[in-house]
């Protein structure tokens, strides 16, 4: 269990969040959401003991291990992939070594009835149970399954970690964390460096994970599949919603409507009170009433609401000039990097108006093929652009090639010509740059802000072919939805590389998989492709079973057995009692959920408070139930 008590983080005069208190129980699956800069990553770092809060504390049960994957981290070099992954089992290796020593001692002794001999057997039994819980007899199989699930080939296992990019080394760290099977996983944007295949595998793994998970992600489908609760950081506070992301949005909208009405009523009351004070401040006959009103204002707990951004949903790309019917024609395209064959005899025809998605594992050649279209790299075969084709290109590293010393506004102003110059602030506003934001230097922008600025540059010219390579990296869910709606309305041709399933769904007209040096069209929509991946993964995911050695303890005498039976009956009675309490509480929660959905007009703030209290009671009782079940064995 994790107890967060009165947590606050302040930087100088700025408050990131304040008075945050919440409980996290075993098997909680939580999505942590909020605007960029709200404090999501900071909260994870505090829970992971990587940073200290200004006030408050985080108390973690002594038997809970925490696994933390930050967005960026230092990774070690020098070992092979397998050697590095095996470092996750230092604790397990120590247990195995201890069991071996105890077994050796047992074989050398003959005092089978002595207390010390029975104590040794008890130690071996406990350590063996612990080893089995940690998967000690199947770790090699698990290592292989996880590495291949996250995209490594068996040929990669013996390569040095230094040969891999930062994104691939992050996958190695993720494997190490998952193999340790901590009681709580703290994952900060774990899908940032993953392709669709790896995301699908990780999603299935986390859905079945027995521990608690706190997840930050901008992948809506990923959040919906894994999480059961949503923690939102907004206006310096943390609010708990008993639902995954999509349902959270509905509950939040209802709550916002109620909060807005309460806020407006309070503002009207404050305004009326201030007018009364100002009107009668200097009248002796009203002095008592004036002082009373002043004290009343001082005691008010002022309602704060987060301003909702709406203007960004109206952006659109400039109309695309008409091109020829054939936009891109690739014939016998082959590309090698040294001895490594990446693309082999690829033929592909792109016609006007198509919206094409290139999908597949990282490293298979998606970005390479795009670079052949742009003539950025040498290759065999021919690539022909059609008549009057004008290409707008967003590269994976687009945010890195911006002029860091220019301001946000200057970045657009330097390339804008004609009438569009009068609309630069409107375009920037559409990508959430407003007010003083437009005067910020590029070098102080976050990754997401840089990506939004790079995308805004594409709005300045009327391209009829947009090539976008991972445009949603670092974008939050709202920004991705804005971009998707703009691309749906775009009347030109689109070639898109993306691993974001929610972003791709319904956007593209054709899907091409880049796999094993070839590019092949998927006969169906995105869901057909995802189903194919699932079938392939399930066929390849069978673990090779091994003979598992189990060490059994000595026979327990009759009296000990009777005592065990009495303890078992006692535990079963306690378990039944708790199960009835949980059932009653869950029925209350169910009735409140129905009220939220079907009778939202009569929902009051106390309903949300009561809902959270009920959920906390359920979590506490569930933890007690789990402990009793574990004792029962």
Short mmCIF file of N, CA, C and O in Angstrom, two decimals, residues 462-534:
data_model
loop_
_atom_site.label_atom_id
_atom_site.label_comp_id
_atom_site.label_asym_id
_atom_site.label_seq_id
_atom_site.Cartn_x
_atom_site.Cartn_y
_atom_site.Cartn_z
N UNK A 462 0.71 25.74 -49.02
CA UNK A 462 -0.31 24.79 -49.50
C UNK A 462 0.32 23.55 -50.13
O UNK A 462 0.43 23.42 -51.34
N UNK A 463 0.76 22.61 -49.31
CA UNK A 463 1.34 21.36 -49.80
C UNK A 463 0.21 20.42 -50.26
O UNK A 463 -0.86 20.39 -49.67
N UNK A 464 0.51 19.63 -51.32
CA UNK A 464 -0.48 18.63 -51.73
C UNK A 464 -0.03 17.20 -51.38
O UNK A 464 -0.75 16.24 -51.63
N UNK A 465 1.17 17.05 -50.82
CA UNK A 465 1.62 15.77 -50.27
C UNK A 465 2.27 16.04 -48.92
O UNK A 465 3.31 16.70 -48.83
N UNK A 466 1.64 15.54 -47.87
CA UNK A 466 2.22 15.63 -46.53
C UNK A 466 2.83 14.29 -46.17
O UNK A 466 2.18 13.25 -46.26
N UNK A 467 4.11 14.31 -45.76
CA UNK A 467 4.79 13.11 -45.27
C UNK A 467 5.13 13.37 -43.82
O UNK A 467 5.94 14.25 -43.50
N UNK A 468 4.51 12.62 -42.94
CA UNK A 468 4.66 12.85 -41.50
C UNK A 468 5.24 11.60 -40.84
O UNK A 468 4.61 10.54 -40.84
N UNK A 469 6.44 11.73 -40.29
CA UNK A 469 7.13 10.62 -39.65
C UNK A 469 7.04 10.78 -38.13
O UNK A 469 7.71 11.61 -37.55
N UNK A 470 6.19 9.98 -37.51
CA UNK A 470 5.94 10.01 -36.06
C UNK A 470 5.58 11.43 -35.57
O UNK A 470 6.23 11.98 -34.68
N UNK A 471 4.54 12.03 -36.12
CA UNK A 471 4.20 13.42 -35.74
C UNK A 471 3.63 13.54 -34.33
O UNK A 471 3.59 14.65 -33.79
N UNK A 472 3.18 12.43 -33.73
CA UNK A 472 2.50 12.54 -32.43
C UNK A 472 3.44 12.33 -31.25
O UNK A 472 3.00 12.40 -30.10
N UNK A 473 4.73 12.03 -31.51
CA UNK A 473 5.66 11.87 -30.40
C UNK A 473 5.67 13.14 -29.55
O UNK A 473 5.83 14.25 -30.07
N UNK A 474 5.51 12.97 -28.26
CA UNK A 474 5.54 14.07 -27.28
C UNK A 474 4.27 14.93 -27.28
O UNK A 474 4.18 15.87 -26.49
N UNK A 475 3.32 14.65 -28.17
CA UNK A 475 2.08 15.42 -28.15
C UNK A 475 1.12 14.84 -27.12
O UNK A 475 1.01 13.62 -26.99
N UNK A 476 0.41 15.70 -26.40
CA UNK A 476 -0.58 15.20 -25.46
C UNK A 476 -1.84 14.77 -26.23
O UNK A 476 -1.97 14.98 -27.43
N UNK A 477 -2.77 14.16 -25.50
CA UNK A 477 -3.94 13.57 -26.15
C UNK A 477 -4.77 14.63 -26.86
O UNK A 477 -5.26 14.42 -27.98
N UNK A 478 -4.94 15.79 -26.24
CA UNK A 478 -5.74 16.85 -26.86
C UNK A 478 -5.09 17.35 -28.14
O UNK A 478 -5.77 17.53 -29.17
N UNK A 479 -3.77 17.56 -28.13
CA UNK A 479 -3.06 18.03 -29.32
C UNK A 479 -3.15 17.00 -30.45
O UNK A 479 -3.30 17.36 -31.63
N UNK A 480 -3.07 15.72 -30.11
CA UNK A 480 -3.17 14.69 -31.13
C UNK A 480 -4.56 14.67 -31.77
O UNK A 480 -4.69 14.47 -32.98
N UNK A 481 -5.58 14.89 -30.96
CA UNK A 481 -6.94 14.92 -31.50
C UNK A 481 -7.12 16.11 -32.44
O UNK A 481 -7.78 16.00 -33.49
N UNK A 482 -6.53 17.24 -32.07
CA UNK A 482 -6.58 18.44 -32.92
C UNK A 482 -5.93 18.14 -34.28
O UNK A 482 -6.49 18.45 -35.34
N UNK A 483 -4.74 17.53 -34.24
CA UNK A 483 -4.02 17.21 -35.47
C UNK A 483 -4.80 16.20 -36.31
O UNK A 483 -4.91 16.33 -37.53
N UNK A 484 -5.37 15.19 -35.67
CA UNK A 484 -6.12 14.17 -36.40
C UNK A 484 -7.31 14.78 -37.13
O UNK A 484 -7.56 14.46 -38.30
N UNK A 485 -8.05 15.66 -36.45
CA UNK A 485 -9.21 16.29 -37.09
C UNK A 485 -8.78 17.13 -38.28
O UNK A 485 -9.47 17.16 -39.31
N UNK A 486 -7.63 17.81 -38.16
CA UNK A 486 -7.14 18.62 -39.28
C UNK A 486 -6.75 17.74 -40.46
O UNK A 486 -7.02 18.07 -41.63
N UNK A 487 -6.12 16.58 -40.19
CA UNK A 487 -5.72 15.68 -41.27
C UNK A 487 -6.92 15.00 -41.92
O UNK A 487 -6.90 14.70 -43.11
N UNK A 488 -7.96 14.74 -41.15
CA UNK A 488 -9.18 14.17 -41.73
C UNK A 488 -9.80 15.12 -42.75
O UNK A 488 -10.36 14.69 -43.77
N UNK A 489 -9.67 16.43 -42.51
CA UNK A 489 -10.25 17.43 -43.42
C UNK A 489 -9.29 17.81 -44.54
O UNK A 489 -9.69 18.47 -45.50
N UNK A 490 -8.03 17.41 -44.42
CA UNK A 490 -7.02 17.75 -45.42
C UNK A 490 -7.36 17.08 -46.75
O UNK A 490 -7.65 15.89 -46.81
N UNK A 491 -7.35 17.87 -47.85
CA UNK A 491 -7.78 17.33 -49.14
C UNK A 491 -6.62 16.92 -50.04
O UNK A 491 -6.82 16.63 -51.23
N UNK A 492 -5.41 16.89 -49.51
CA UNK A 492 -4.26 16.42 -50.27
C UNK A 492 -3.99 14.95 -50.01
O UNK A 492 -4.85 14.20 -49.55
N UNK A 493 -2.77 14.53 -50.31
CA UNK A 493 -2.32 13.14 -50.12
C UNK A 493 -1.46 13.07 -48.87
O UNK A 493 -0.67 13.98 -48.60
N UNK A 494 -1.60 11.99 -48.12
CA UNK A 494 -0.90 11.85 -46.84
C UNK A 494 -0.16 10.52 -46.78
O UNK A 494 -0.74 9.47 -47.08
N UNK A 495 1.12 10.56 -46.40
CA UNK A 495 1.89 9.36 -46.06
C UNK A 495 2.33 9.53 -44.62
O UNK A 495 3.02 10.49 -44.28
N UNK A 496 1.93 8.59 -43.79
CA UNK A 496 2.07 8.77 -42.34
C UNK A 496 2.72 7.56 -41.71
O UNK A 496 2.34 6.43 -41.95
N UNK A 497 3.73 7.82 -40.88
CA UNK A 497 4.31 6.80 -40.01
C UNK A 497 3.90 7.11 -38.59
O UNK A 497 4.15 8.21 -38.09
N UNK A 498 3.23 6.16 -37.94
CA UNK A 498 2.81 6.38 -36.55
C UNK A 498 2.60 5.05 -35.87
O UNK A 498 2.23 4.05 -36.50
N UNK A 499 2.85 5.02 -34.55
CA UNK A 499 2.56 3.82 -33.76
C UNK A 499 1.34 4.03 -32.88
O UNK A 499 1.00 3.16 -32.07
N UNK A 500 0.69 5.17 -33.01
CA UNK A 500 -0.45 5.51 -32.15
C UNK A 500 -1.74 4.96 -32.77
O UNK A 500 -2.25 5.48 -33.76
N UNK A 501 -2.28 3.91 -32.15
CA UNK A 501 -3.44 3.21 -32.74
C UNK A 501 -4.68 4.09 -32.77
O UNK A 501 -5.43 4.09 -33.74
N UNK A 502 -4.91 4.85 -31.71
CA UNK A 502 -6.09 5.71 -31.67
C UNK A 502 -5.99 6.81 -32.73
O UNK A 502 -6.98 7.18 -33.36
N UNK A 503 -4.77 7.32 -32.93
CA UNK A 503 -4.54 8.36 -33.94
C UNK A 503 -4.77 7.81 -35.35
O UNK A 503 -5.41 8.46 -36.19
N UNK A 504 -4.31 6.59 -35.61
CA UNK A 504 -4.44 6.00 -36.95
C UNK A 504 -5.86 5.57 -37.25
O UNK A 504 -6.29 5.61 -38.40
N UNK A 505 -6.59 5.16 -36.23
CA UNK A 505 -7.91 4.57 -36.44
C UNK A 505 -8.87 5.55 -37.12
O UNK A 505 -9.15 6.63 -36.61
N UNK A 506 -9.36 5.18 -38.29
CA UNK A 506 -10.31 6.01 -39.02
C UNK A 506 -9.69 7.13 -39.83
O UNK A 506 -10.39 7.84 -40.55
N UNK A 507 -8.36 7.30 -39.73
CA UNK A 507 -7.70 8.41 -40.44
C UNK A 507 -7.21 7.99 -41.82
O UNK A 507 -7.31 8.76 -42.78
N UNK A 508 -6.70 6.76 -41.94
CA UNK A 508 -6.04 6.36 -43.18
C UNK A 508 -6.96 5.56 -44.10
O UNK A 508 -7.89 4.88 -43.64
N UNK A 509 -6.68 5.64 -45.39
CA UNK A 509 -7.44 4.87 -46.38
C UNK A 509 -6.74 3.57 -46.74
O UNK A 509 -7.38 2.62 -47.20
N UNK A 510 -5.41 3.53 -46.58
CA UNK A 510 -4.62 2.34 -46.93
C UNK A 510 -3.55 2.13 -45.86
O UNK A 510 -2.96 3.09 -45.37
N UNK A 511 -3.31 0.86 -45.53
CA UNK A 511 -2.28 0.53 -44.55
C UNK A 511 -1.26 -0.39 -45.22
O UNK A 511 -1.62 -1.41 -45.82
N UNK A 512 0.01 -0.03 -45.11
CA UNK A 512 1.10 -0.84 -45.65
C UNK A 512 2.03 -1.24 -44.51
O UNK A 512 2.48 -0.39 -43.74
N UNK A 513 2.32 -2.54 -44.41
CA UNK A 513 3.23 -3.03 -43.38
C UNK A 513 4.63 -3.17 -43.96
O UNK A 513 4.83 -3.77 -45.02
N UNK A 514 5.60 -2.58 -43.26
CA UNK A 514 7.01 -2.70 -43.64
C UNK A 514 7.60 -3.82 -42.78
O UNK A 514 7.68 -3.68 -41.55
N UNK A 515 7.99 -4.93 -43.45
CA UNK A 515 8.42 -6.10 -42.69
C UNK A 515 9.38 -6.94 -43.51
O UNK A 515 9.11 -7.25 -44.67
N UNK A 516 10.51 -7.25 -42.89
CA UNK A 516 11.51 -8.13 -43.51
C UNK A 516 11.88 -7.67 -44.92
O UNK A 516 11.81 -8.45 -45.88
N UNK A 517 12.21 -6.41 -45.05
CA UNK A 517 12.71 -5.74 -46.28
C UNK A 517 11.64 -5.50 -47.34
O UNK A 517 11.95 -4.96 -48.40
N UNK A 518 10.39 -5.88 -47.08
CA UNK A 518 9.33 -5.69 -48.06
C UNK A 518 8.24 -4.77 -47.52
O UNK A 518 8.11 -4.59 -46.30
N UNK A 519 7.45 -4.21 -48.42
CA UNK A 519 6.29 -3.39 -48.05
C UNK A 519 5.07 -4.03 -48.68
O UNK A 519 4.98 -4.15 -49.91
N UNK A 520 4.13 -4.43 -47.82
CA UNK A 520 2.97 -5.17 -48.28
C UNK A 520 1.70 -4.50 -47.78
O UNK A 520 1.60 -4.11 -46.61
N UNK A 521 0.70 -4.34 -48.67
CA UNK A 521 -0.55 -3.71 -48.27
C UNK A 521 -1.36 -4.68 -47.39
O UNK A 521 -1.46 -5.87 -47.67
N UNK A 522 -1.95 -4.12 -46.33
CA UNK A 522 -2.84 -4.88 -45.45
C UNK A 522 -4.23 -4.87 -46.07
O UNK A 522 -4.78 -3.79 -46.35
N UNK A 523 -4.79 -6.04 -46.26
CA UNK A 523 -6.12 -6.12 -46.86
C UNK A 523 -7.20 -5.91 -45.78
O UNK A 523 -7.81 -6.84 -45.28
N UNK A 524 -7.39 -4.69 -45.40
CA UNK A 524 -8.37 -4.37 -44.36
C UNK A 524 -7.96 -3.10 -43.63
O UNK A 524 -6.98 -2.44 -43.97
N UNK A 525 -8.73 -2.77 -42.60
CA UNK A 525 -8.46 -1.54 -41.86
C UNK A 525 -7.48 -1.80 -40.72
O UNK A 525 -6.89 -2.89 -40.61
N UNK A 526 -7.30 -0.81 -39.86
CA UNK A 526 -6.33 -0.91 -38.78
C UNK A 526 -6.64 -2.09 -37.86
O UNK A 526 -5.74 -2.81 -37.43
N UNK A 527 -7.93 -2.30 -37.55
CA UNK A 527 -8.28 -3.37 -36.64
C UNK A 527 -7.92 -4.74 -37.21
O UNK A 527 -7.52 -5.65 -36.48
N UNK A 528 -8.06 -4.89 -38.53
CA UNK A 528 -7.66 -6.15 -39.17
C UNK A 528 -6.17 -6.37 -38.96
O UNK A 528 -5.73 -7.48 -38.62
N UNK A 529 -5.38 -5.31 -39.14
CA UNK A 529 -3.94 -5.42 -38.93
C UNK A 529 -3.60 -5.77 -37.49
O UNK A 529 -2.77 -6.65 -37.22
N UNK A 530 -4.26 -5.11 -36.54
CA UNK A 530 -4.01 -5.38 -35.12
C UNK A 530 -4.39 -6.81 -34.77
O UNK A 530 -3.69 -7.46 -33.98
N UNK A 531 -5.47 -7.31 -35.35
CA UNK A 531 -5.88 -8.70 -35.10
C UNK A 531 -4.83 -9.68 -35.63
O UNK A 531 -4.53 -10.70 -34.99
N UNK A 532 -4.26 -9.36 -36.78
CA UNK A 532 -3.20 -10.21 -37.34
C UNK A 532 -2.00 -10.24 -36.41
O UNK A 532 -1.41 -11.30 -36.16
N UNK A 533 -1.64 -9.06 -35.88
CA UNK A 533 -0.51 -8.99 -34.94
C UNK A 533 -0.78 -9.84 -33.71
O UNK A 533 0.11 -10.55 -33.22
N UNK A 534 -2.00 -9.74 -33.19
CA UNK A 534 -2.34 -10.51 -31.99
C UNK A 534 -2.19 -12.01 -32.23
O UNK A 534 -1.67 -12.74 -31.38
#
